[in-house]
Coordinates of C-alpha atoms in Angstrom, one line a residue:
M2 CA -19.8 12.4 1.5
T3 CA -23.4 13.0 2.5
G4 CA -24.4 16.6 2.0
V5 CA -27.8 18.6 1.4
P6 CA -29.0 21.2 -1.3
A7 CA -28.2 24.8 -0.2
S8 CA -31.9 25.4 -0.3
G9 CA -32.3 23.1 2.7
L10 CA -33.4 25.8 5.0
A11 CA -36.1 27.3 2.3
A12 CA -39.3 26.0 3.6
V13 CA -38.4 25.8 7.2
D14 CA -39.9 28.1 9.7
D15 CA -38.3 29.9 12.5
D16 CA -39.9 27.7 15.3
A17 CA -38.5 24.6 13.7
L18 CA -35.1 26.2 13.1
R19 CA -35.1 27.2 16.8
A20 CA -36.0 24.3 18.1
A21 CA -33.1 22.3 16.5
L22 CA -30.5 24.3 17.1
D23 CA -31.2 23.5 21.1
E24 CA -29.6 20.0 20.5
A25 CA -26.9 21.0 18.3
E26 CA -23.2 21.3 19.8
V27 CA -22.1 24.8 19.6
A28 CA -18.4 24.2 18.1
P29 CA -19.3 22.4 15.1
L30 CA -22.8 24.5 14.7
L31 CA -20.9 27.9 14.8
A32 CA -18.1 26.9 12.2
T33 CA -20.9 25.6 9.9
V34 CA -22.6 29.0 10.1
A35 CA -19.4 30.8 9.2
Y36 CA -18.7 28.2 6.6
L37 CA -22.4 29.0 4.8
T38 CA -22.4 32.7 5.2
G39 CA -18.7 33.7 5.1
D40 CA -19.4 35.8 8.4
L41 CA -15.9 35.1 10.7
L42 CA -17.4 37.4 13.3
I43 CA -19.6 35.0 14.8
L44 CA -16.8 32.8 15.9
Q45 CA -16.5 34.6 19.0
P46 CA -13.8 33.7 21.4
Q47 CA -15.7 33.6 24.4
L48 CA -17.9 30.6 22.6
R49 CA -14.7 28.6 21.6
P50 CA -14.4 25.4 23.6
D51 CA -11.8 24.8 25.9
P52 CA -9.1 22.4 24.6
M53 CA -8.4 21.0 28.4
R54 CA -12.2 20.4 28.8
M55 CA -12.9 18.4 26.1
L56 CA -13.7 15.2 28.1
E57 CA -16.8 17.2 29.7
P58 CA -20.4 17.0 28.3
D59 CA -20.2 20.6 26.4
A60 CA -16.1 21.0 26.4
G61 CA -16.4 23.7 28.9
I62 CA -18.8 25.9 27.4
E63 CA -20.9 27.3 29.7
P64 CA -25.0 27.3 29.7
E65 CA -25.2 31.0 29.0
Q66 CA -22.5 31.0 26.4
Q67 CA -24.6 27.7 24.6
A68 CA -27.5 29.8 24.8
E69 CA -25.7 33.0 23.4
A70 CA -24.2 30.5 20.3
R71 CA -27.1 29.2 19.3
A72 CA -29.1 32.7 19.3
L73 CA -26.4 33.9 17.2
A74 CA -26.5 31.2 15.1
F75 CA -30.3 31.3 14.7
D76 CA -30.4 34.8 13.6
A77 CA -27.4 34.5 11.0
L78 CA -29.2 31.5 9.5
V79 CA -32.6 33.0 9.3
R80 CA -30.8 36.2 7.5
W81 CA -29.0 33.4 5.0
R82 CA -32.1 31.7 4.1
D83 CA -34.1 35.2 3.8
R84 CA -31.4 36.0 1.3
G85 CA -31.8 32.9 -0.9
G86 CA -29.6 30.3 0.8
L87 CA -26.9 30.9 -1.4
P88 CA -23.7 29.5 -0.7
A89 CA -20.8 32.1 0.3
A90 CA -17.9 31.9 -2.0
P91 CA -15.2 28.9 -1.2
P92 CA -13.2 30.4 2.1
T93 CA -9.6 31.7 1.7
P94 CA -7.2 29.6 3.5
D95 CA -7.1 32.2 6.4
A96 CA -10.5 32.0 6.9
L97 CA -10.6 28.3 6.7
R98 CA -8.0 28.4 9.4
A99 CA -9.9 30.3 11.6
M100 CA -13.0 27.9 11.6
L101 CA -10.8 24.8 12.1
E102 CA -8.7 26.6 15.0
F103 CA -12.8 27.9 16.6
V104 CA -13.5 24.2 16.6
V105 CA -10.6 22.7 18.0
G106 CA -10.3 25.3 20.6
G107 CA -7.5 27.7 19.5
V108 CA -4.8 24.5 18.8
P109 CA -2.8 26.1 15.9
M110 CA -3.1 24.5 12.4
D111 CA 0.5 24.5 11.2
D112 CA 0.8 20.3 11.2
Y113 CA -2.6 19.5 10.9
R114 CA -4.4 21.8 8.3
D115 CA -4.2 18.9 5.5
L116 CA -5.4 16.4 8.1
F117 CA -8.4 18.1 8.8
L118 CA -9.2 19.2 5.4
E119 CA -9.4 15.7 4.8
E120 CA -11.5 14.4 7.6
L121 CA -14.1 17.4 7.1
G122 CA -14.6 16.6 3.2
L123 CA -16.5 19.9 2.3
D124 CA -18.1 19.7 -1.0
G125 CA -18.0 16.2 -1.2
A126 CA -14.3 16.2 -1.4
D127 CA -12.8 13.1 -1.4
L128 CA -9.0 13.7 -0.7
R129 CA -7.9 10.1 0.2
A130 CA -8.7 8.5 -3.3
P131 CA -5.7 7.5 -5.3
D132 CA -4.7 10.5 -7.3
W133 CA -2.7 7.7 -9.9
N134 CA -4.2 4.9 -12.2
K135 CA -2.3 2.1 -13.3
R136 CA -3.4 2.7 -17.0
D137 CA -1.0 6.1 -16.9
I138 CA 1.8 4.5 -15.5
A139 CA 2.4 0.9 -16.4
P140 CA -0.4 -0.2 -19.0
D141 CA 1.4 -3.2 -19.9
T142 CA 2.1 -4.5 -16.7
P143 CA -0.2 -6.9 -15.2
F144 CA -0.7 -6.8 -12.0
T145 CA -3.0 -8.6 -9.4
V146 CA -3.7 -7.7 -5.6
L147 CA -5.3 -10.4 -3.4
V148 CA -6.9 -8.9 -0.7
I149 CA -7.3 -11.4 2.4
G150 CA -10.8 -10.7 4.2
A151 CA -13.6 -8.6 3.3
G152 CA -14.2 -6.8 6.4
M153 CA -14.0 -3.3 7.2
S154 CA -10.4 -3.1 6.0
G155 CA -10.9 -5.6 3.1
L156 CA -13.5 -3.8 1.5
L157 CA -11.4 -0.4 2.1
A158 CA -8.6 -2.0 0.1
A159 CA -10.3 -3.3 -2.3
H160 CA -12.3 -0.3 -3.5
R161 CA -9.0 2.1 -3.3
L162 CA -6.8 -0.6 -5.3
R163 CA -9.7 -0.7 -7.7
E164 CA -9.8 2.8 -8.1
A165 CA -6.0 2.6 -8.7
G166 CA -7.1 0.6 -12.1
L167 CA -5.4 -2.6 -10.2
D168 CA -6.8 -6.1 -10.5
V169 CA -8.0 -7.1 -7.6
V170 CA -9.2 -10.4 -6.2
V171 CA -11.0 -10.6 -2.5
V172 CA -10.7 -14.1 -0.6
E173 CA -13.3 -14.5 2.4
K174 CA -14.0 -17.5 4.7
D175 CA -17.3 -16.5 5.7
R176 CA -20.4 -16.2 3.6
D177 CA -20.8 -12.4 3.4
V178 CA -19.1 -9.0 4.0
G179 CA -18.8 -7.3 7.5
G180 CA -16.2 -9.4 9.3
T181 CA -16.4 -9.1 13.3
W182 CA -19.7 -7.2 12.5
L183 CA -20.9 -10.5 10.7
E184 CA -19.2 -13.1 13.2
N185 CA -19.9 -11.0 16.3
S186 CA -23.9 -11.3 16.9
Y187 CA -24.3 -11.7 20.4
P188 CA -26.8 -9.6 22.3
G189 CA -26.3 -6.2 23.2
C190 CA -23.2 -6.2 20.1
R191 CA -22.6 -2.5 19.2
V192 CA -19.6 0.1 18.4
D193 CA -18.1 2.0 20.9
V194 CA -16.7 4.6 19.0
A195 CA -19.3 7.3 17.9
N196 CA -20.8 6.3 14.1
L197 CA -20.1 9.4 12.6
F198 CA -16.4 8.8 13.0
Y199 CA -16.9 4.9 12.5
S200 CA -17.5 4.8 9.2
Y201 CA -15.7 5.4 5.5
S202 CA -14.7 8.9 5.4
F203 CA -15.9 8.6 1.5
A204 CA -19.0 6.9 2.4
Q205 CA -20.8 9.0 4.9
R206 CA -24.3 8.7 6.2
A207 CA -26.0 11.6 8.0
D208 CA -29.2 9.3 9.4
W209 CA -27.4 6.8 12.0
P210 CA -30.7 5.8 14.1
Q211 CA -28.6 5.6 17.1
H212 CA -24.7 7.6 18.2
F213 CA -23.3 4.3 18.5
S214 CA -24.9 1.5 16.4
K215 CA -25.9 -1.6 17.0
Q216 CA -24.1 -5.2 15.0
A217 CA -27.1 -5.5 12.7
T218 CA -27.2 -1.5 11.8
L219 CA -23.1 -1.8 11.3
L220 CA -23.3 -5.1 9.1
D221 CA -26.0 -3.4 7.0
Y222 CA -23.7 -0.6 6.3
F223 CA -20.9 -2.7 5.4
R224 CA -23.0 -4.8 3.3
T225 CA -24.7 -1.7 1.7
C226 CA -21.0 -0.4 0.8
A227 CA -19.9 -3.6 -0.7
D228 CA -22.8 -3.6 -3.1
E229 CA -22.8 0.8 -4.0
L230 CA -19.4 0.4 -4.7
G231 CA -19.6 -2.8 -6.8
L232 CA -17.4 -4.6 -4.6
R233 CA -19.2 -8.2 -4.2
P234 CA -18.0 -9.6 -7.8
L235 CA -14.4 -9.2 -6.6
I236 CA -15.3 -11.4 -3.5
R237 CA -15.1 -15.0 -3.6
F238 CA -16.9 -16.2 -0.4
G239 CA -16.5 -19.0 1.7
T240 CA -12.5 -19.4 0.6
E241 CA -9.8 -19.7 3.4
V242 CA -6.2 -19.0 3.2
I243 CA -4.2 -22.0 4.3
A244 CA -0.8 -20.8 3.2
A245 CA 1.1 -18.1 0.9
T246 CA 4.2 -18.6 -0.3
F247 CA 6.7 -16.0 -2.1
D248 CA 8.2 -17.0 -5.2
D249 CA 11.8 -15.6 -5.3
V250 CA 12.1 -16.2 -9.0
R251 CA 9.1 -15.0 -10.1
A252 CA 8.5 -12.5 -7.5
L253 CA 5.0 -13.7 -7.0
W254 CA 2.8 -14.9 -4.1
S255 CA 1.2 -18.3 -4.4
V256 CA -1.5 -18.6 -2.0
E257 CA -3.4 -21.9 -1.3
V258 CA -6.8 -21.7 -0.4
R259 CA -9.5 -24.0 0.6
T260 CA -13.4 -23.6 -0.2
S261 CA -16.4 -24.3 2.0
D262 CA -16.5 -27.5 -0.1
G263 CA -13.3 -28.6 1.3
A264 CA -11.5 -28.2 -2.2
S265 CA -8.4 -26.7 -2.6
T266 CA -6.8 -24.4 -5.5
T267 CA -4.3 -21.7 -5.7
I268 CA -4.5 -18.3 -6.7
E269 CA -1.1 -16.1 -7.8
A270 CA -0.9 -12.6 -7.1
N271 CA 1.6 -9.8 -7.5
A272 CA 1.0 -8.4 -3.9
L273 CA -0.9 -9.6 -0.7
V274 CA -2.8 -7.5 1.4
S275 CA -3.6 -9.0 4.5
A276 CA -7.1 -7.8 6.0
V277 CA -7.8 -10.3 8.7
G278 CA -7.9 -8.1 11.3
Q279 CA -6.6 -8.4 15.5
L280 CA -10.0 -9.4 16.8
N281 CA -10.6 -12.5 14.5
R282 CA -9.7 -15.4 16.5
P283 CA -11.8 -16.1 19.9
K284 CA -9.7 -17.1 22.6
L285 CA -11.1 -19.9 25.3
P286 CA -9.4 -19.8 28.7
D287 CA -7.0 -22.2 29.5
I288 CA -8.7 -23.9 32.7
A289 CA -8.6 -27.3 34.0
G290 CA -11.9 -29.5 32.7
R291 CA -13.1 -26.8 30.4
D292 CA -14.3 -29.7 27.8
T293 CA -16.1 -31.7 30.1
F294 CA -19.1 -29.6 30.5
A295 CA -21.9 -31.4 29.7
G296 CA -24.2 -28.4 28.9
P297 CA -24.2 -25.9 26.0
A298 CA -20.6 -24.1 26.1
F299 CA -19.6 -20.9 23.6
H300 CA -17.6 -17.7 22.8
S301 CA -19.3 -14.3 22.6
A302 CA -18.1 -14.5 19.3
R303 CA -19.8 -17.7 18.4
W304 CA -22.9 -17.0 19.5
R305 CA -25.2 -20.3 19.7
H306 CA -28.5 -18.3 19.0
D307 CA -30.4 -21.9 19.0
V308 CA -29.7 -21.9 23.1
D309 CA -32.4 -20.6 24.9
L310 CA -31.3 -19.1 28.0
T311 CA -34.8 -18.1 29.2
A312 CA -35.0 -19.2 33.2
K313 CA -31.8 -20.9 32.8
R314 CA -28.8 -20.9 35.0
V315 CA -25.7 -18.9 33.5
A316 CA -22.2 -18.1 34.0
V317 CA -20.5 -15.6 31.6
I318 CA -16.6 -15.8 32.2
G319 CA -14.9 -12.5 31.6
T320 CA -16.1 -9.0 32.1
G321 CA -14.4 -7.4 28.9
A322 CA -15.9 -5.2 26.5
S323 CA -17.7 -8.1 24.7
A324 CA -19.1 -9.6 27.8
A325 CA -20.1 -6.0 29.1
Q326 CA -22.5 -5.4 26.3
L327 CA -23.9 -8.8 26.7
I328 CA -24.4 -9.3 30.1
P329 CA -27.3 -6.6 30.8
V330 CA -28.9 -7.7 27.9
I331 CA -29.3 -11.8 28.8
A332 CA -29.5 -10.8 32.3
E333 CA -33.5 -9.9 31.6
Q334 CA -34.0 -13.5 30.4
V335 CA -31.8 -15.4 32.5
G336 CA -33.4 -17.1 35.4
E337 CA -29.8 -16.2 37.3
L338 CA -26.8 -15.2 35.9
L339 CA -23.3 -15.5 37.3
V340 CA -20.5 -13.2 36.3
F341 CA -17.0 -14.4 36.8
Q342 CA -14.9 -11.4 37.1
R343 CA -10.8 -11.6 36.8
T344 CA -10.3 -8.2 36.9
P345 CA -12.6 -4.9 36.9
N346 CA -12.8 -2.3 34.3
W347 CA -12.7 1.2 34.2
L348 CA -15.9 2.6 32.7
A349 CA -16.1 5.7 30.7
P350 CA -19.5 7.6 31.3
T351 CA -21.5 8.0 28.4
P352 CA -25.1 9.0 29.3
E353 CA -26.0 8.3 25.1
Y354 CA -24.3 5.2 24.5
H355 CA -27.5 3.5 23.8
D356 CA -29.4 6.2 22.6
D357 CA -31.6 7.0 19.2
V358 CA -30.1 10.1 17.6
S359 CA -32.9 12.6 18.1
Q360 CA -35.4 14.0 15.2
R361 CA -33.9 17.3 16.0
Q362 CA -30.3 16.2 15.2
L363 CA -31.1 14.3 12.2
W364 CA -33.5 17.3 11.0
L365 CA -30.5 19.6 11.2
F366 CA -28.0 17.1 9.3
E367 CA -30.8 17.3 6.6
H368 CA -31.5 20.7 6.2
V369 CA -28.2 22.8 7.7
P370 CA -25.7 22.3 4.4
S371 CA -22.6 21.3 6.0
F372 CA -23.5 20.8 9.5
A373 CA -22.9 16.8 9.2
Q374 CA -19.4 17.4 8.1
W375 CA -18.4 19.9 10.6
N376 CA -20.1 17.8 13.4
R377 CA -17.9 14.6 12.6
F378 CA -14.8 16.7 12.2
W379 CA -15.8 17.8 16.0
L380 CA -16.1 14.5 17.1
F381 CA -13.2 13.4 15.3
W382 CA -10.9 16.3 17.4
R383 CA -12.8 15.2 20.8
N384 CA -11.4 11.7 20.4
A385 CA -8.3 12.3 18.9
E386 CA -5.3 13.8 20.1
G387 CA -6.9 15.7 23.0
M388 CA -6.8 12.2 25.4
L389 CA -3.3 11.9 24.8
P390 CA -1.9 13.7 27.9
L391 CA -4.2 11.4 30.0
V392 CA -1.9 8.2 29.7
H393 CA 0.9 9.5 29.4
A394 CA 3.7 8.0 32.0
D395 CA 5.7 10.3 34.0
P396 CA 8.9 8.2 35.3
E397 CA 8.7 10.4 38.4
W398 CA 5.1 9.7 39.7
Q399 CA 4.4 7.5 42.5
P400 CA 3.0 4.6 43.2
Q401 CA 2.3 3.6 39.5
D402 CA 0.4 1.0 40.2
R403 CA -2.6 2.9 40.4
S404 CA -2.1 5.9 37.9
V405 CA 1.2 6.9 35.9
S406 CA 1.3 11.0 36.1
L407 CA -0.7 13.5 37.6
M408 CA -3.5 14.0 34.6
N409 CA -3.8 10.2 34.4
E410 CA -4.2 10.4 38.4
M411 CA -7.3 12.7 37.5
L412 CA -8.8 10.6 35.2
R413 CA -8.5 8.5 37.7
Q414 CA -10.5 10.2 40.3
M415 CA -13.1 11.3 37.6
L416 CA -13.8 7.8 36.6
S417 CA -13.6 6.2 40.4
A418 CA -16.4 9.2 41.0
Y419 CA -18.2 7.5 38.4
L420 CA -18.0 4.2 39.8
E421 CA -19.0 5.6 43.6
V422 CA -22.2 7.3 42.3
E423 CA -23.2 4.4 40.5
F424 CA -22.7 1.6 43.3
A425 CA -23.2 3.9 46.4
D426 CA -25.9 2.1 47.8
R427 CA -23.8 -1.3 47.4
P428 CA -20.9 -1.1 48.8
D429 CA -20.2 -4.8 48.6
L430 CA -20.3 -4.2 45.0
L431 CA -18.3 -1.0 44.9
A432 CA -15.2 -2.9 46.2
K433 CA -15.1 -5.6 43.4
V434 CA -15.6 -2.6 40.4
I435 CA -13.1 -0.1 41.6
P436 CA -9.9 -1.4 39.2
Q437 CA -6.7 -1.0 40.8
Y438 CA -4.6 0.0 37.8
P439 CA -4.1 3.1 36.0
P440 CA -7.0 4.0 33.4
A441 CA -6.2 3.0 29.7
A442 CA -3.7 0.0 31.0
K443 CA -6.8 -2.0 30.1
R444 CA -9.3 -1.2 27.3
V445 CA -11.7 1.6 28.6
I446 CA -15.9 0.5 28.8
R447 CA -18.4 3.0 27.6
D448 CA -21.3 2.9 30.4
N449 CA -24.3 4.8 30.5
G450 CA -25.5 3.1 34.1
V451 CA -26.2 -0.1 32.8
W452 CA -23.6 -1.9 34.3
A453 CA -24.2 -1.0 38.1
R454 CA -28.3 -1.4 37.1
T455 CA -27.4 -5.1 35.9
L456 CA -25.1 -6.1 38.8
K457 CA -27.7 -5.0 41.4
R458 CA -30.5 -7.2 39.8
D459 CA -31.4 -9.8 42.4
N460 CA -30.7 -12.5 39.8
V461 CA -27.2 -11.5 39.1
Q462 CA -24.4 -12.5 41.0
L463 CA -20.7 -10.8 40.5
L464 CA -17.7 -13.5 41.8
T465 CA -14.7 -12.5 41.7
D466 CA -12.8 -16.0 43.0
S467 CA -10.5 -17.5 40.5
I468 CA -11.8 -20.4 38.7
A469 CA -10.2 -23.7 39.9
E470 CA -12.1 -26.3 37.4
I471 CA -14.9 -26.6 35.0
T472 CA -17.0 -29.7 35.8
P473 CA -19.3 -31.7 33.8
T474 CA -22.2 -29.8 35.9
G475 CA -20.7 -25.9 36.7
I476 CA -17.7 -24.1 37.9
L477 CA -15.6 -24.5 40.8
T478 CA -14.1 -21.3 42.1
A479 CA -10.9 -21.5 44.1
D480 CA -12.7 -20.8 47.7
G481 CA -14.0 -24.2 47.3
V482 CA -17.6 -23.3 45.8
H483 CA -19.1 -25.2 43.3
H484 CA -21.6 -23.2 41.3
D485 CA -24.2 -25.6 39.3
V486 CA -25.1 -24.0 35.9
D487 CA -26.8 -24.8 32.8
V488 CA -24.7 -23.0 30.2
I489 CA -21.3 -21.5 30.2
V490 CA -20.6 -18.4 28.0
Y491 CA -16.8 -17.0 27.1
G492 CA -16.6 -13.4 27.1
T493 CA -12.8 -13.9 27.1
G494 CA -11.6 -11.9 24.1
F495 CA -9.3 -12.9 21.2
E496 CA -6.1 -14.3 19.9
A497 CA -5.1 -10.8 19.3
S498 CA -1.4 -11.2 19.2
R499 CA -1.1 -13.9 16.9
F500 CA -1.3 -12.2 13.7
L501 CA -2.1 -13.8 10.6
M502 CA -2.7 -17.1 12.0
P503 CA -3.5 -19.7 11.1
M504 CA -2.2 -19.2 7.8
R505 CA 1.2 -20.4 7.1
V506 CA 3.1 -17.4 5.3
S507 CA 6.8 -17.9 3.7
G508 CA 9.0 -15.3 2.5
R509 CA 12.2 -14.9 0.2
G510 CA 14.3 -18.1 1.1
G511 CA 11.4 -19.9 2.5
I512 CA 11.7 -17.7 5.8
D513 CA 8.5 -18.6 8.0
L514 CA 6.6 -15.7 9.2
H515 CA 5.4 -16.8 12.4
E516 CA 8.6 -18.4 13.1
Q517 CA 10.7 -15.2 12.7
W518 CA 8.1 -13.3 14.8
D519 CA 7.9 -16.2 17.6
G520 CA 4.8 -14.9 19.2
D521 CA 6.0 -10.9 19.0
A522 CA 4.8 -9.9 15.7
R523 CA 6.3 -6.6 14.5
A524 CA 6.0 -4.4 11.3
Y525 CA 7.5 -1.0 9.6
L526 CA 4.3 1.0 10.1
G527 CA 2.5 -2.1 10.9
V528 CA 2.5 -2.6 7.4
T529 CA 5.4 -4.2 5.9
I530 CA 7.4 -6.9 7.1
P531 CA 11.5 -7.5 6.1
D532 CA 11.7 -10.6 3.6
F533 CA 7.9 -10.8 2.9
P534 CA 7.9 -8.6 0.0
N535 CA 4.9 -7.1 -1.5
L536 CA 2.7 -8.5 1.7
F537 CA 0.8 -5.4 2.9
C538 CA -0.7 -6.0 6.1
L539 CA -3.9 -3.6 7.4
Y540 CA -4.8 -3.5 11.4
G541 CA -1.0 -4.9 12.0
P542 CA 1.1 -5.0 14.6
N543 CA 1.2 -1.7 16.3
T544 CA -2.0 -0.1 14.7
N545 CA -4.6 -0.5 17.7
I546 CA -5.7 2.6 19.1
V547 CA -6.6 2.8 22.8
I548 CA -7.7 6.5 23.7
N549 CA -7.7 8.3 20.4
G550 CA -9.2 7.8 16.9
S551 CA -11.0 5.1 15.2
I552 CA -9.6 2.1 13.8
I553 CA -11.4 3.1 10.4
F554 CA -8.9 6.1 10.5
F555 CA -6.2 3.6 10.9
S556 CA -7.2 1.6 8.1
E557 CA -7.5 4.5 5.7
C558 CA -3.8 5.6 6.0
E559 CA -2.8 2.1 6.1
V560 CA -4.5 1.8 2.5
F561 CA -3.4 5.2 1.0
Y562 CA 0.2 4.3 2.1
V563 CA -0.3 0.6 0.4
Q564 CA -1.3 2.3 -2.6
Q565 CA 1.8 5.0 -2.8
C566 CA 3.9 1.6 -2.3
L567 CA 2.5 -0.1 -5.4
R568 CA 2.8 3.5 -7.3
W569 CA 5.9 3.5 -6.8
L570 CA 6.9 0.0 -7.6
L571 CA 5.2 -0.1 -10.7
E572 CA 6.5 3.4 -11.8
S573 CA 10.0 1.7 -11.0
G574 CA 9.7 -1.2 -13.3
H575 CA 10.7 -3.4 -10.8
R576 CA 8.8 -6.4 -9.6
A577 CA 8.6 -6.0 -5.7
I578 CA 9.7 -3.9 -2.6
D579 CA 11.1 -5.1 0.5
C580 CA 11.1 -3.5 3.9
R581 CA 14.6 -3.1 5.0
H582 CA 15.7 -4.8 8.0
D583 CA 17.5 -2.0 9.6
V584 CA 14.5 0.7 8.9
H585 CA 12.0 -2.0 10.7
D586 CA 14.1 -2.4 13.5
A587 CA 14.7 1.3 14.2
Y588 CA 11.2 1.9 14.1
N589 CA 10.1 -0.5 16.3
E590 CA 12.5 0.3 18.8
R591 CA 10.8 3.6 18.5
I592 CA 7.4 2.1 18.9
D593 CA 8.2 0.0 22.3
A594 CA 10.0 3.0 23.5
G595 CA 6.5 4.9 23.1
N596 CA 4.4 2.2 24.4
L597 CA 6.4 2.4 27.6
A598 CA 5.8 5.9 27.9
R599 CA 2.2 4.9 28.2
A600 CA -0.3 3.7 30.7
W601 CA -0.6 0.3 28.8
G602 CA 3.0 -0.3 28.5
V603 CA 4.0 0.6 32.3
S604 CA 1.2 -1.3 34.2
D605 CA 1.7 -4.8 34.8
V606 CA -2.3 -5.7 34.9
N607 CA -3.6 -8.4 32.4
S608 CA -4.6 -6.9 29.0
W609 CA -4.8 -8.4 25.3
Y610 CA -2.7 -5.1 24.8
K611 CA 0.5 -7.4 25.7
N612 CA 1.6 -10.8 24.1
E613 CA 3.2 -13.7 25.6
H614 CA 6.3 -12.2 25.9
G615 CA 5.2 -9.4 27.6
H616 CA 5.4 -6.6 24.7
V617 CA 2.6 -4.4 23.8
A618 CA 2.5 -5.7 20.2
Q619 CA -1.1 -4.1 19.7
N620 CA -1.2 -0.4 20.1
W621 CA 0.0 2.6 18.6
P622 CA 1.5 4.8 21.4
F623 CA 1.9 8.5 19.3
S624 CA -0.9 10.8 17.9
L625 CA -3.0 10.1 15.1
L626 CA -1.1 13.2 13.1
E627 CA 2.3 11.5 13.3
Y628 CA 0.6 8.2 11.7
W629 CA -1.1 10.1 8.9
Q630 CA 2.1 11.9 8.1
Q631 CA 4.2 8.8 8.0
T632 CA 1.6 6.9 5.8
R633 CA 1.2 9.8 2.9
V634 CA 4.5 9.6 1.3
V635 CA 6.7 6.2 0.7
D636 CA 10.3 6.9 1.3
P637 CA 12.4 4.9 -1.3
T638 CA 15.5 4.8 1.3
D639 CA 12.9 2.5 3.8
Y640 CA 12.8 -0.4 1.1
T641 CA 15.2 -2.4 -1.5
L642 CA 13.4 -3.1 -5.0
L643 CA 13.6 -6.7 -6.7

C-alpha cells in the first residue's frame, strides 16, 4: 500500500498544512492523527460521525464540529512535526479498536476487527497474501492452474496463486489485459465506485486524478499492475476458450482454446479458474427489424470509433448505467439525440462524480503518513454495511411497488426530492424520469446534475413510447411515429445471467454445465459447483453487489478462498475437490431467501439482476462481513476429495 515517510511534514509550513486540512474528511483525519501521535484524546465523542447519517455529505458532523476537529488535528500535527515527526509506538489492540470504532461511528468491533485491519493495510501489511507455498507442502506434486481471463479478477488470481508457488497459465481472448476496461471505451465510460476502494488492496495509489476515474485511467492501472507484478509472461493473449472437459480418470481439465489466427490447441490443467466476469457479453434487444437498419448500429461495449457522430441524428436505445454515461457526452457532438427509455433510473446525487481530486487532498496523501489508508477505510465503511438497511424488504410494508420498508421509503423520498429539484423547470420531463419502483430494485446511477442538463438540451428528446420496429431508416414507436436516424447505439446491457457462456464445460461423467444450470446459474459461495471438481468461478453467481462494497473486494475474498481450497487439496495428497450437492443446495436456498428480503428480490421491475426464470442469480444479499467470513477458511465437510 502506498505510504509516505514519517518526515513527510518536516518541511511543511503551517499555512500549507492548515489549508490542506480544510478539505480533509473529519473521521479519517482524526484517526490518522491518533495513529501517528498515539494521542487518543483527539477522538472526541462529539466529533464522531453518526452511523445513521452516513449518506449525508459530512456523515452528520456539523460545520462547527468540523472546524473544531480540523483545529485539533492541526495543533496535534504541528506538535508532532516539531518533535521530529517520529511515529508513535504501534497501537495496542485497545487503542486500535478505539480508532476503528471512532471512524465507523461507534459500531462495535467484535466481528469486524480483522476485516478492518485487512482493509487498512497499515505499515504496508498485505494480510490477504497467501501464508503458504506449494514448495513447502507438496514440492514434488506437479500442479498447474489455468486462469480464463486477464481482467480485474484474472490478474488478481494469477498474482495470488503464483505467490503461493503454483504454476499459472492465463488465457485472454483480447489483445491486452483489462477486461471490461479494455472492451468498454465508449465516450464517458468511468467507474461508479470511488477509486481508492475500486483498486487492489495490495496495489494502492494515492494519486488518482479523479474520485471516479475514467476508463483510460483504469485501464492504465490494470496494465501497470500486470507489468509491475510481472504477470504478462503468464498470459497468452488472443486466445479464447472453446470448451473445457474434466477427465475423470486423470482428474485433469482438458481445455480447448482457439487463437486469433484460428488455430486450435489443448491445454491441460489441474485446476481451472473462470475469471470471465458477468458483464462481458453485450446484449442486443429482441426488436423486430433490428438487422434491417441501413446505417451504423452498434452496442456501447463495442463502440465504433470510426463512426463520426458530428451533426448526425443519433438514437440511443436504453438509459442504464452505460447509456447514462455516454448520452451526456455525445449530446454535445450530435445534431440531434433521441433517447429511448423503457424504465427510468433512480439517481444517486454525487456532486464529485466528474471532479478531479483536489490538489489539497493529493497533498495530504503525500505529506501525512497513513492518511491515504485511513481515508480508504472511511470510504470502505461508508459504502459497506451501513447501506443495507435501506434495501431491506419489510413483508408488512404497503405498497411494495414503490418502496419496500420505512427506510426504503425514506430513501425514495430523498432521491425523488433530488429529481424534483433537478427537473423543477421541466415538469414534462419530471413525469418521465421519476421511477415507479423501489430504490435499488434496479441499479442506481450516480449523477452530478449532468442527466437533467442533458435531457433539457434543445437537441435532445426523451422518448418513452415502446419501440415497435426498427426499419432501414430509423425506429418506429408504438404510437405510430417513425423516427428517422443516421446511427443507432444500443445501451442495452449484457448477458449477465449467462455465466461462462459461450464456453462448453463438461464435468464428472460428461455432465454439461449449461444443461445442468438450464439458464439458472448457481454455485456454492459463487465459487464452486457440484460435479465440476477443481473448477472455481470468480464474480460467479450471486456475487454481484448492489448497494454495498466494491466488486474488487469480492474478488479478493474469492481468490483467497480458492487459495485455501488448493492448499487443503495439496496438503491432503488428493487430486481434486468436489462440492457436495447438499451443501450447495442448502447454501443457495439461503441466498434465495436473502434476495427475497431485498428490494431487488421483491420488486417485479425489469432488471439484469434477474435471469429468464425471474430468479436473482447475480446479487449477494447479505453483509460484506459475512462473505468475508465465509471465504476465510475451507470447511472440509463441504467437499468430497477425489
